[in-house]
Amino acid sequence: MALVNEHYLKLSDNYLFEDIAKKVNAFRLSHPKVRVISLGIGDVTRPLCPAVTEAMHRAVDEMASAATFRGYGPEHGYDFLREAIVKNDFIPRGVRPDLDEIFVNDGAKSDTGNIGEIVRWDNSIGVTDPIYPVYIDSNVMCGRAGTLSDGRWSNVNYMPCTAENNFIPQIPDHRVDMIYLCYPNNPTGTVLSKSELRRWVDYALENDTLLLFDAAYEAYIQDDDIPHSIYEIKGARKVAIEFRSYSKTAGFTGVRCGYTVIPKEVTAATLDNKRRIELNRLWSRRQSTKFNGTSYISQRAAEAIYSPEGKKQIRETIAYYMDNAAYMLNALKGAGLEVYGGRNAPYIWMKTPGGTPSRKFFEQMLYATGVVCTPGAGFGPSGEGYVRLTAFGNSEDCHEAMERITAWAGN
């Protein structure tokens, strides 16, 4: 008799964004004349830039010829992309990872969800709160999170990020084995300065803690003093794994490509504490077994964003979204609403008026304005009392959504 993995039964029936989609669809059915504007799910709307589509067309033509056809690619990714990553994403910031420390994937979500396979199920974990749901859910699935009570998992160390502490999480006063950090942050849109990030690296070095650093939104950083990579901090190569994504950088949500960096210095101990094992080697073994590599066409597309034309074009797309964010911030502030983020990330984190529960406010705003947000409670206990808005819509929709929301807020 096959037995189910009962840890899966601890999860809610629907992933956060599935639940939102169901409620929005129900609204559309009952209000067919309302044009719904979605500022909830963080999907992009601008088309792929010309440099990317041209590279994809060339790659498709290669796949159509026996002389240039590609079958299975290397699990780490093709050297042409990894070399472009090192040259463009890291060397200008004083960082030089080896090629075999870079693992090309089908998007950061996969690797952030799967990375826990190479460490013991009973490691303690810490998360900044609120947090991207995948970090928690993937640990629930293997039993590492414990049991759920009053919205909190028993084996998770929550580090609140709220207006009261300026969204700067407090470093634990005890050792935690693994800590997830996401900066620029999803969902709050806030950032950590270099000095704040250095404190986390110092903590990890002192406590033998593994930092899992999600830098999916680094391309949106506007301020010069905000680090784009955790490896800009001295010592981080010994304690940190970094995740990158082209989904929001270059609109690859439908193309699927990103990468993970695992320095060879990052190790974890055996249970008897007699040996240190390189996590790079374990992840390489895991990928060789479970992953056949990202498609050649997607990797050629990713390579193209590093060309002079590609860099210029994706900067224009990012500027488009950040213009949306600036407009949204100004409009919401002008309406007397309390908002955060939106400066170095494409997310606006809005406090619900009067302390309205976030799920209730989500439905109130949907039915009053036809605009979709994401309830903050879906991101963790400290997300209660907030909602997330994204700047990834087209400009006209963002402007209309702000007109609807500000008119509603003024009533």
Coordinates of C-alpha atoms in Angstrom, one line a residue:
M1 CA 0.0 0.0 0.0
A2 CA 1.4 3.4 -1.0
L3 CA 1.3 5.9 1.8
V4 CA 0.8 9.6 1.2
N5 CA 3.4 12.2 2.3
E6 CA 1.2 13.6 5.1
H7 CA 3.2 16.8 5.3
Y8 CA 1.4 17.9 2.2
L9 CA -1.9 17.6 4.1
K10 CA -0.8 20.4 6.3
L11 CA -0.8 22.9 3.4
S12 CA -3.9 25.0 2.7
D13 CA -6.0 23.7 -0.1
N14 CA -5.0 26.5 -2.5
Y15 CA -1.7 28.3 -3.2
L16 CA -2.2 32.0 -2.3
F17 CA -2.5 33.1 -5.9
E18 CA -4.8 30.3 -6.9
D19 CA -7.2 31.4 -4.2
I20 CA -7.0 35.0 -5.4
A21 CA -7.7 33.9 -9.0
K22 CA -10.8 32.0 -7.9
K23 CA -12.3 35.0 -6.0
V24 CA -11.6 37.3 -9.0
N25 CA -13.2 34.9 -11.4
A26 CA -16.3 34.7 -9.1
F27 CA -16.4 38.5 -9.2
R28 CA -16.1 38.6 -13.0
L29 CA -19.1 36.2 -13.3
S30 CA -21.3 38.3 -11.0
H31 CA -20.2 41.6 -12.4
P32 CA -19.7 41.1 -16.2
K33 CA -19.8 44.8 -17.0
V34 CA -16.9 45.7 -14.8
R35 CA -13.4 45.8 -16.4
V36 CA -11.2 44.2 -13.8
I37 CA -7.7 45.6 -13.4
S38 CA -5.2 43.3 -11.7
L39 CA -2.5 44.7 -9.6
G40 CA -2.3 41.6 -7.6
I41 CA -0.2 38.7 -9.1
G42 CA 3.3 39.9 -10.0
D43 CA 3.2 38.9 -13.7
V44 CA 4.7 41.2 -16.3
T45 CA 2.8 42.7 -19.1
R46 CA 5.4 44.3 -21.4
P47 CA 6.5 42.1 -24.4
L48 CA 10.0 40.6 -24.7
C49 CA 12.5 43.1 -26.0
P50 CA 13.6 42.8 -29.6
A51 CA 17.2 41.6 -28.8
V52 CA 15.6 38.7 -26.9
T53 CA 13.1 37.7 -29.6
E54 CA 15.7 38.0 -32.3
A55 CA 18.0 35.7 -30.4
M56 CA 15.1 33.2 -29.9
H57 CA 14.4 33.2 -33.6
R58 CA 18.0 32.5 -34.4
A59 CA 18.0 29.7 -31.9
V60 CA 14.8 28.2 -33.3
D61 CA 16.5 28.2 -36.8
E62 CA 19.5 26.4 -35.3
M63 CA 17.2 23.7 -33.9
A64 CA 15.7 23.3 -37.4
S65 CA 19.0 22.3 -38.9
A66 CA 20.7 19.0 -38.4
A67 CA 24.1 20.7 -38.4
T68 CA 23.2 23.0 -35.5
F69 CA 20.5 21.1 -33.6
R70 CA 20.9 20.8 -29.8
G71 CA 19.6 18.0 -27.7
Y72 CA 20.1 17.6 -24.0
G73 CA 22.2 20.5 -22.7
P74 CA 24.5 20.6 -19.7
E75 CA 22.7 20.5 -16.3
H76 CA 24.7 23.5 -15.2
G77 CA 23.7 25.5 -18.3
Y78 CA 25.6 26.4 -21.4
D79 CA 29.0 28.2 -21.0
F80 CA 27.9 31.0 -23.3
L81 CA 25.3 32.1 -20.8
R82 CA 27.3 31.4 -17.6
E83 CA 30.2 33.4 -19.0
A84 CA 27.8 36.3 -19.8
I85 CA 26.5 36.1 -16.2
V86 CA 29.9 36.3 -14.6
K87 CA 31.0 39.1 -16.9
N88 CA 27.9 41.3 -16.6
D89 CA 26.2 40.5 -13.3
F90 CA 29.2 40.1 -11.0
I91 CA 32.6 41.3 -12.2
P92 CA 31.4 45.0 -12.4
R93 CA 30.5 44.6 -8.7
G94 CA 33.8 43.2 -7.6
V95 CA 32.6 39.6 -7.5
R96 CA 34.1 36.7 -9.7
P97 CA 32.3 33.4 -9.3
D98 CA 33.6 30.3 -11.1
L99 CA 31.5 29.0 -13.9
D100 CA 30.8 25.8 -12.1
E101 CA 29.4 27.8 -9.2
I102 CA 26.5 29.0 -11.5
F103 CA 23.5 26.7 -12.2
V104 CA 21.1 27.9 -14.9
N105 CA 17.5 26.9 -14.1
D106 CA 13.9 27.4 -15.3
G107 CA 13.3 30.3 -12.9
A108 CA 14.2 31.1 -9.3
K109 CA 11.0 29.6 -7.9
S110 CA 12.1 26.1 -8.7
D111 CA 15.5 26.4 -7.0
T112 CA 14.3 28.3 -3.9
G113 CA 11.7 25.6 -3.5
N114 CA 14.1 22.7 -4.1
I115 CA 17.2 23.8 -2.4
G116 CA 16.1 22.3 0.9
E117 CA 16.6 18.8 -0.5
I118 CA 20.4 19.0 0.1
V119 CA 20.2 19.8 3.8
R120 CA 18.6 17.8 6.6
W121 CA 14.9 17.9 7.2
D122 CA 15.3 18.9 10.8
N123 CA 17.4 22.1 10.3
S124 CA 15.9 25.1 12.0
I125 CA 14.8 27.8 9.6
G126 CA 14.2 31.5 9.8
V127 CA 12.2 33.8 7.6
T128 CA 11.7 37.5 7.3
D129 CA 8.0 38.1 7.7
P130 CA 6.0 38.7 5.5
I131 CA 7.6 36.4 3.0
Y132 CA 7.2 34.8 -0.5
P133 CA 5.0 31.8 0.2
V134 CA 7.2 29.3 -1.6
Y135 CA 9.9 29.5 1.1
I136 CA 7.5 28.3 3.8
D137 CA 5.4 25.9 1.7
S138 CA 8.4 24.0 0.4
N139 CA 9.6 23.5 4.0
V140 CA 6.2 22.3 5.1
M141 CA 6.2 19.7 2.3
C142 CA 9.3 18.0 3.8
G143 CA 8.3 18.3 7.4
R144 CA 10.8 21.0 8.3
A145 CA 8.3 23.7 9.2
G146 CA 6.5 21.7 12.0
T147 CA 2.8 22.2 12.7
L148 CA 0.6 25.2 12.1
S149 CA -1.0 27.1 15.0
D150 CA -2.6 30.6 14.8
G151 CA -1.0 31.2 11.4
R152 CA 2.5 30.3 12.5
W153 CA 4.6 27.2 11.9
S154 CA 6.1 25.7 15.1
N155 CA 9.6 25.2 13.7
V156 CA 9.9 28.5 11.9
N157 CA 11.6 31.6 13.4
Y158 CA 9.7 34.6 12.2
M159 CA 11.5 37.9 11.9
P160 CA 8.8 40.6 11.6
C161 CA 9.2 43.4 9.0
T162 CA 6.6 46.1 9.6
A163 CA 6.3 49.9 9.6
E164 CA 7.1 49.9 13.3
N165 CA 10.7 48.6 12.7
N166 CA 11.1 50.4 9.3
F167 CA 10.9 46.9 7.7
I168 CA 14.3 46.0 8.9
P169 CA 14.2 42.5 10.5
Q170 CA 15.8 41.9 13.8
I171 CA 18.7 39.5 13.8
P172 CA 17.9 36.4 16.0
D173 CA 19.4 36.3 19.4
H174 CA 20.1 32.5 18.9
R175 CA 21.5 30.3 16.2
V176 CA 19.2 29.4 13.3
D177 CA 20.5 26.8 10.8
M178 CA 19.0 28.3 7.6
I179 CA 17.6 31.8 6.9
Y180 CA 15.7 33.1 3.9
L181 CA 16.4 36.7 2.8
C182 CA 14.7 38.3 -0.2
Y183 CA 16.0 41.8 -1.2
P184 CA 14.6 43.9 -2.8
N185 CA 11.8 42.3 -0.9
N186 CA 8.7 40.6 -2.2
P187 CA 6.1 41.5 -1.0
T188 CA 7.0 44.8 0.8
G189 CA 9.2 46.4 -1.9
T190 CA 11.7 47.4 0.8
V191 CA 15.5 47.0 0.8
L192 CA 18.5 46.5 3.1
S193 CA 21.4 48.8 3.0
K194 CA 24.9 47.4 2.6
S195 CA 25.6 47.9 6.3
E196 CA 22.4 46.0 7.3
L197 CA 23.2 43.1 4.9
R198 CA 26.7 43.0 6.4
R199 CA 25.2 42.3 9.8
W200 CA 23.4 39.3 8.4
V201 CA 26.6 37.9 6.8
D202 CA 28.4 38.5 10.1
Y203 CA 25.7 36.7 12.0
A204 CA 25.9 33.7 9.6
L205 CA 29.6 33.5 9.9
E206 CA 29.5 33.6 13.7
N207 CA 26.6 31.0 13.9
D208 CA 27.4 28.7 11.0
T209 CA 24.1 29.7 9.4
L210 CA 23.2 29.1 5.7
L211 CA 21.8 32.2 4.1
L212 CA 19.4 31.7 1.2
F213 CA 19.4 35.0 -0.6
D214 CA 16.7 35.7 -3.3
A215 CA 17.8 38.6 -5.5
A216 CA 15.1 38.1 -8.1
Y217 CA 14.4 41.9 -8.2
E218 CA 18.0 43.3 -8.1
A219 CA 17.6 44.8 -11.5
Y220 CA 15.0 47.3 -10.1
I221 CA 17.4 48.8 -7.6
Q222 CA 17.6 52.6 -8.1
D223 CA 19.8 53.7 -5.2
D224 CA 23.6 53.3 -5.5
D225 CA 24.1 52.2 -1.9
I226 CA 21.9 49.2 -2.1
P227 CA 23.8 45.9 -2.8
H228 CA 22.7 43.9 -5.9
S229 CA 24.3 40.7 -4.7
I230 CA 25.0 39.3 -1.2
Y231 CA 28.5 38.5 -2.5
E232 CA 29.3 42.2 -2.4
I233 CA 29.6 41.6 1.3
K234 CA 33.0 40.2 2.5
G235 CA 32.7 36.6 3.7
A236 CA 29.3 35.9 2.1
R237 CA 30.8 33.3 -0.2
K238 CA 31.3 31.1 2.9
V239 CA 27.6 31.2 4.0
A240 CA 25.3 32.3 1.2
I241 CA 23.5 30.8 -1.8
E242 CA 22.0 33.4 -4.2
F243 CA 19.1 33.0 -6.5
R244 CA 18.5 35.2 -9.6
S245 CA 15.7 35.3 -12.1
Y246 CA 15.1 36.8 -15.6
S247 CA 11.3 36.6 -15.0
K248 CA 11.0 40.2 -13.9
T249 CA 14.4 41.5 -15.2
A250 CA 13.6 40.7 -18.8
G251 CA 9.9 39.6 -18.8
F252 CA 10.7 35.8 -18.8
T253 CA 7.7 34.7 -16.8
G254 CA 6.6 32.7 -19.9
V255 CA 10.1 31.8 -21.1
R256 CA 11.5 30.4 -17.9
C257 CA 15.1 31.0 -17.1
G258 CA 17.2 32.1 -14.1
Y259 CA 20.2 30.9 -12.2
T260 CA 21.5 30.0 -8.8
V261 CA 25.0 30.7 -7.4
I262 CA 26.5 28.2 -5.0
P263 CA 30.1 29.0 -4.1
K264 CA 32.4 26.1 -3.3
E265 CA 33.2 27.6 0.1
V266 CA 29.6 27.0 1.3
T267 CA 29.4 23.8 3.3
A268 CA 27.2 22.0 5.8
A269 CA 28.1 19.6 8.5
T270 CA 27.4 15.9 8.8
L271 CA 25.3 14.8 11.7
D272 CA 28.3 13.7 13.7
N273 CA 30.0 17.0 12.9
K274 CA 33.1 15.2 11.7
R275 CA 32.9 16.4 8.1
R276 CA 32.0 19.5 6.1
I277 CA 30.4 18.9 2.7
E278 CA 30.4 21.3 -0.2
L279 CA 26.8 22.2 -1.1
N280 CA 27.9 23.0 -4.6
R281 CA 28.8 19.3 -5.1
L282 CA 25.5 18.1 -3.6
W283 CA 23.4 20.5 -5.7
S284 CA 25.4 19.5 -8.8
R285 CA 24.5 15.8 -8.1
R286 CA 20.9 16.7 -7.4
Q287 CA 20.6 18.6 -10.7
S288 CA 22.2 15.8 -12.7
T289 CA 19.6 13.4 -11.3
K290 CA 16.5 15.5 -11.4
F291 CA 17.0 18.2 -14.0
N292 CA 17.8 18.0 -17.7
G293 CA 18.7 21.7 -18.1
T294 CA 17.0 24.8 -19.3
S295 CA 16.1 24.9 -23.0
Y296 CA 18.7 26.0 -25.4
I297 CA 16.3 28.6 -26.9
S298 CA 15.6 30.1 -23.4
Q299 CA 19.4 30.3 -22.7
R300 CA 20.1 32.1 -25.9
A301 CA 17.3 34.5 -25.1
A302 CA 18.9 35.1 -21.7
E303 CA 22.3 35.7 -23.2
A304 CA 20.8 38.4 -25.4
I305 CA 19.9 40.6 -22.5
Y306 CA 23.6 41.1 -21.9
S307 CA 24.2 42.5 -25.4
P308 CA 24.5 46.3 -25.6
E309 CA 21.1 46.4 -27.3
G310 CA 19.6 44.0 -24.8
K311 CA 20.8 46.0 -21.8
K312 CA 19.4 49.2 -23.2
Q313 CA 16.0 47.6 -24.0
I314 CA 15.5 45.9 -20.7
R315 CA 16.5 49.1 -18.9
E316 CA 13.7 50.8 -20.8
T317 CA 11.2 48.1 -19.7
I318 CA 12.3 48.3 -16.1
A319 CA 12.0 52.1 -16.2
Y320 CA 8.4 51.7 -17.6
Y321 CA 7.4 49.6 -14.6
M322 CA 9.2 51.9 -12.1
D323 CA 7.4 54.9 -13.6
N324 CA 4.2 53.0 -12.8
A325 CA 5.4 52.4 -9.3
A326 CA 6.3 56.1 -8.8
Y327 CA 2.9 57.2 -10.1
M328 CA 1.1 54.7 -7.8
L329 CA 3.1 55.8 -4.7
N330 CA 2.3 59.5 -5.3
A331 CA -1.4 58.8 -6.0
L332 CA -1.9 56.6 -3.0
K333 CA 0.0 59.0 -0.7
G334 CA -2.1 61.9 -2.1
A335 CA -5.2 60.0 -1.1
G336 CA -3.9 59.8 2.5
L337 CA -3.0 56.1 2.3
E338 CA 0.1 54.7 4.1
V339 CA 2.3 53.1 1.5
Y340 CA 5.9 51.6 1.4
G341 CA 8.3 50.2 -1.2
G342 CA 8.0 51.2 -4.9
R343 CA 11.4 52.9 -4.9
N344 CA 13.8 50.0 -5.5
A345 CA 11.3 47.3 -6.3
P346 CA 8.1 47.1 -8.4
Y347 CA 5.9 46.4 -5.4
I348 CA 3.8 48.8 -3.3
W349 CA 3.0 47.7 0.3
M350 CA -0.1 49.5 1.5
K351 CA -1.4 49.6 5.0
T352 CA -5.2 48.9 5.1
P353 CA -7.2 51.8 6.5
G354 CA -8.4 51.4 10.0
G355 CA -6.6 48.1 10.5
T356 CA -9.1 46.3 8.2
P357 CA -8.0 42.6 7.9
S358 CA -6.2 42.2 4.6
R359 CA -8.4 39.5 3.1
K360 CA -11.5 41.6 4.0
F361 CA -9.9 44.7 2.4
F362 CA -9.0 42.7 -0.7
E363 CA -12.7 41.8 -1.2
Q364 CA -13.8 45.3 -0.3
M365 CA -11.5 46.9 -2.9
L366 CA -12.4 44.4 -5.5
Y367 CA -16.1 44.9 -5.2
A368 CA -15.9 48.7 -4.8
T369 CA -13.3 49.4 -7.5
G370 CA -12.8 46.3 -9.7
V371 CA -9.1 46.5 -8.8
V372 CA -7.2 43.4 -7.6
C373 CA -4.6 43.5 -4.9
T374 CA -3.0 40.7 -2.8
P375 CA -3.9 40.3 0.8
G376 CA -0.8 40.6 3.0
A377 CA -1.9 37.9 5.4
G378 CA -1.1 35.4 2.5
F379 CA 2.5 36.3 3.0
G380 CA 2.7 35.6 6.7
P381 CA 1.5 36.8 10.1
S382 CA 3.2 40.2 9.8
G383 CA 1.5 40.8 6.5
E384 CA -1.8 41.2 8.2
G385 CA -3.1 44.7 7.9
Y386 CA -1.4 45.3 4.6
V387 CA -2.0 44.5 0.9
R388 CA 0.5 44.3 -2.0
L389 CA 0.0 46.1 -5.3
T390 CA 2.3 45.5 -8.3
A391 CA 3.6 48.0 -10.9
F392 CA 3.7 45.4 -13.6
G393 CA 0.5 46.5 -15.4
N394 CA 0.4 48.6 -18.4
S395 CA 0.5 52.4 -17.7
E396 CA -3.1 53.1 -18.7
D397 CA -4.4 50.4 -16.3
C398 CA -2.2 51.6 -13.5
H399 CA -3.5 55.2 -13.9
E400 CA -7.1 54.1 -14.1
A401 CA -6.7 51.8 -11.1
M402 CA -5.3 54.7 -9.0
E403 CA -8.2 56.9 -10.1
R404 CA -10.6 54.3 -8.9
I405 CA -8.9 53.6 -5.6
T406 CA -8.3 57.2 -4.7
A407 CA -11.9 58.1 -5.5
W408 CA -13.1 55.2 -3.3
A409 CA -10.7 56.2 -0.5
G410 CA -12.0 59.8 -0.6
N411 CA -15.6 58.7 0.0

